Coordinates of C-alpha atoms in Angstrom, one line a residue:
X24 CA -32.0 23.0 23.8
X25 CA -34.6 20.5 24.7
X26 CA -33.7 20.5 28.3
X27 CA -34.2 24.0 29.0
X28 CA -37.3 24.3 27.1
X29 CA -39.6 25.1 29.9
X30 CA -36.7 27.4 30.9
X31 CA -37.1 29.6 27.7
X32 CA -41.4 29.0 27.8
X33 CA -40.9 30.9 30.7
X34 CA -39.0 33.5 29.8
X35 CA -40.9 34.3 26.7
X36 CA -43.9 34.2 28.0
X37 CA -43.2 35.7 31.9
X38 CA -41.1 38.3 30.4
X39 CA -41.5 39.1 27.6
X40 CA -37.7 39.8 26.5
X41 CA -36.5 42.0 23.6
X42 CA -35.5 39.9 20.6
X43 CA -32.4 40.9 20.3
X44 CA -31.4 39.9 23.9
X45 CA -32.7 36.7 23.9
X46 CA -30.9 36.1 20.7
X47 CA -28.2 36.8 22.9
X48 CA -28.5 34.2 25.6
X49 CA -29.8 31.5 23.7
X50 CA -28.2 31.9 20.2
X51 CA -28.8 27.9 18.8
X52 CA -32.7 28.8 19.2
X53 CA -31.8 31.3 16.4
X54 CA -31.0 28.6 13.8
X55 CA -32.7 26.4 10.9
X56 CA -32.6 23.4 12.9
X57 CA -33.5 25.1 16.4
X58 CA -36.4 26.8 14.6
X59 CA -37.8 23.0 13.7
X60 CA -36.6 21.6 16.6
X61 CA -38.7 24.4 19.2
X62 CA -42.1 24.2 16.8
X63 CA -41.3 21.0 17.3
X64 CA -41.6 20.9 21.0
X65 CA -44.4 23.4 20.7
X66 CA -47.0 21.8 18.6
X67 CA -45.7 18.3 18.1
X68 CA -46.0 19.0 13.9
X69 CA -42.8 19.4 11.7
X70 CA -42.4 22.3 10.9
X71 CA -40.6 22.3 7.4
X72 CA -41.7 19.3 6.0
X73 CA -44.6 19.3 6.7
X74 CA -45.6 23.4 5.6
X75 CA -43.5 22.1 1.8
X76 CA -45.7 19.0 1.9
X77 CA -49.3 20.6 1.8
X78 CA -48.1 23.5 -0.1
X79 CA -47.2 21.3 -2.5
X80 CA -50.0 19.0 -2.3
X81 CA -52.3 22.2 -2.7
X82 CA -50.5 24.2 -5.4
X83 CA -52.6 23.2 -8.6
X84 CA -55.8 24.0 -7.0
X85 CA -54.8 27.2 -5.7
X86 CA -53.6 27.9 -9.1
X87 CA -57.0 27.1 -10.3
X88 CA -58.6 29.3 -7.4
X89 CA -56.3 32.0 -8.0
X90 CA -56.6 32.3 -12.2
X91 CA -60.1 32.8 -11.6
X92 CA -59.8 36.0 -9.9
X93 CA -60.4 39.0 -11.6
X94 CA -60.0 42.7 -11.6
X95 CA -56.8 44.5 -10.2
X96 CA -55.9 41.5 -8.0
X97 CA -56.4 39.0 -10.6
X98 CA -54.0 41.6 -12.6
X99 CA -51.9 41.3 -9.7
X100 CA -51.6 37.4 -9.9
X101 CA -51.6 37.2 -13.5
X102 CA -48.3 38.8 -13.1
X103 CA -46.4 36.5 -10.8
X104 CA -48.0 33.7 -12.2
X105 CA -46.4 34.9 -15.3
X106 CA -42.9 34.0 -13.6
X107 CA -43.6 30.6 -12.2
X108 CA -44.6 30.0 -15.3
X109 CA -41.8 30.7 -17.1
X110 CA -39.5 29.4 -14.5
X111 CA -39.2 25.2 -13.3
X112 CA -37.2 26.2 -9.6
X113 CA -39.1 24.5 -7.3
X114 CA -38.5 27.4 -5.0
X115 CA -39.4 29.8 -6.9
X116 CA -43.0 28.0 -8.2
X117 CA -43.4 28.1 -4.3
X118 CA -42.5 31.7 -3.8
X119 CA -45.0 32.2 -6.6
X120 CA -47.9 30.5 -4.8
X121 CA -47.2 32.2 -1.7
X122 CA -47.3 35.6 -3.3
X123 CA -50.3 34.7 -4.9
X124 CA -52.1 33.6 -2.0
X125 CA -50.8 36.9 -0.2
X126 CA -52.7 39.2 -2.8
X127 CA -55.7 36.7 -3.1
X128 CA -56.0 37.6 0.6
X129 CA -56.2 41.3 -0.2
X130 CA -53.0 41.6 1.0
X131 CA -49.6 43.0 0.2
X132 CA -46.4 40.6 0.0
X133 CA -44.2 43.6 -0.5
X134 CA -45.2 44.4 3.1
X135 CA -43.7 41.1 4.3
X136 CA -40.9 40.4 1.4
X137 CA -38.4 43.3 1.2
X138 CA -36.3 43.4 -1.8
X139 CA -32.7 45.2 -2.3
X140 CA -30.1 45.2 -5.4
X141 CA -26.8 44.2 -4.4
X142 CA -26.3 48.2 -4.7
X143 CA -28.8 49.0 -2.4
X144 CA -27.1 46.7 0.1
X145 CA -26.9 50.2 2.6
X146 CA -30.7 51.3 2.2
X147 CA -31.3 47.2 3.5
X148 CA -29.4 47.6 6.3
X149 CA -30.5 50.8 7.0
X150 CA -34.1 49.5 6.3
X151 CA -33.9 46.4 8.6
X152 CA -33.9 48.7 12.1
X153 CA -37.1 49.8 11.4
X154 CA -38.7 46.7 10.2
X155 CA -40.8 44.6 12.9
X156 CA -41.4 41.6 11.4
X157 CA -40.7 40.8 7.9
X158 CA -38.1 39.2 5.3
X159 CA -35.2 40.8 3.7
X160 CA -33.8 39.7 0.5
X161 CA -30.8 40.9 -2.0
X162 CA -31.1 39.5 -6.0
X163 CA -29.7 41.2 -8.6
X164 CA -33.3 39.9 -10.6
X165 CA -36.5 39.5 -9.8
X166 CA -37.2 35.9 -8.7
X167 CA -34.0 34.9 -9.4
X168 CA -31.3 33.1 -6.8
X169 CA -30.9 35.4 -4.3
X170 CA -27.0 36.6 -2.9
X171 CA -28.9 36.9 0.8
X172 CA -32.4 36.2 2.7
X173 CA -32.5 37.0 6.3
X174 CA -35.5 36.9 8.5
X175 CA -36.0 40.4 10.8
X176 CA -37.9 41.0 13.9
X177 CA -38.2 43.6 16.0
X178 CA -35.0 45.7 13.8
X179 CA -33.0 42.8 14.4
X180 CA -32.0 39.8 11.7
X181 CA -32.0 36.9 13.3
X182 CA -31.2 34.8 10.6
X183 CA -29.4 35.3 7.2
X184 CA -28.2 33.1 4.6
X185 CA -31.7 31.1 4.7
X186 CA -31.5 30.1 0.9
X187 CA -34.5 31.3 0.0
X188 CA -37.7 33.3 0.5
X189 CA -39.6 30.1 1.0
X190 CA -37.6 29.0 3.8
X191 CA -37.4 32.6 5.3
X192 CA -40.9 32.5 5.5
X193 CA -41.1 28.7 7.3
X194 CA -38.8 30.0 9.5
X195 CA -40.3 32.9 10.2
X196 CA -43.9 31.0 11.2
X197 CA -41.6 29.1 13.5
X198 CA -40.2 31.7 15.0
X199 CA -43.5 33.5 15.8
X200 CA -44.3 30.0 17.9
X201 CA -41.0 30.1 18.8
X202 CA -40.9 33.5 20.3
X203 CA -44.9 33.4 21.8
X204 CA -45.7 36.4 18.7
X205 CA -48.6 37.7 17.3
X206 CA -49.1 37.4 13.8
X207 CA -48.6 41.2 12.0
X208 CA -52.1 42.5 11.4
X209 CA -51.8 43.8 8.0
X210 CA -51.0 40.1 7.2
X211 CA -53.5 38.3 9.4
X212 CA -55.6 36.0 6.8
X213 CA -52.3 35.2 5.0
X214 CA -50.8 33.4 8.3
X215 CA -53.9 32.0 9.6
X216 CA -54.5 30.0 6.1
X217 CA -50.8 28.6 6.7
X218 CA -51.6 27.8 10.5
X219 CA -55.5 26.5 10.1
X220 CA -55.0 24.9 6.9
X221 CA -51.5 24.4 5.7
X222 CA -50.5 23.2 9.0
X223 CA -53.6 21.9 10.7
X224 CA -53.5 24.2 13.6
X225 CA -56.5 25.1 15.5
X226 CA -58.6 25.2 12.2
X227 CA -62.0 24.7 14.2
X228 CA -62.7 28.3 14.2
X229 CA -62.1 30.2 11.3
X230 CA -62.1 33.7 9.5
X231 CA -64.8 34.1 6.6
X232 CA -62.7 34.6 4.0
X233 CA -60.2 31.9 5.2
X234 CA -63.3 29.4 5.0
X235 CA -64.2 30.6 2.0
X236 CA -61.0 30.0 0.6
X237 CA -61.1 26.4 1.8
X238 CA -64.2 25.5 0.6
X239 CA -62.7 26.3 -2.6
X240 CA -60.1 24.3 -2.2
X241 CA -61.9 21.1 -1.1
X242 CA -64.3 21.2 -3.8

């Protein structure tokens, strides 16, 4: 994969191939290790390690900021944080941080995380076809251990059984870079926060909303 990197980037940038076709030609890229390695080649930063370290570093401060939010947004966040307080699983805690962040930024986590019961697996597969970018989760209980977690891009389930929703988000973020995709408009603030605050990529110019959150983080 290292030797073919320049060829792959040229194909992505100039030809803009369909995701399904590109996955057939470069299957090794669509694995956890492949995404991490490609992200490192593009940005020189370790994707998974840096994301998790930064998210954990800011978690307590973010929880304080989230708890101060009032109104309808504050109530939605409160419901998610209540789940976090009842569980000591680190992946669920990270998932709560991310979902609370999305809500805090006035975006909708349900537009990204598509959750289904095992009995609705057929509905999940049907929805995949119409999903531009998302994370499909099959589990029996809310915030319980999932039966399956997959990443979907352009109606194609490009990754399956990735272990947890937070890992799926990390890999989706990495694939956006690997495939030279744009952030989804309905989650642009969330992805900008991850890009510029957590991953320290192109962090010189910040949207006003992200700048205000950054100031609160470092107060």
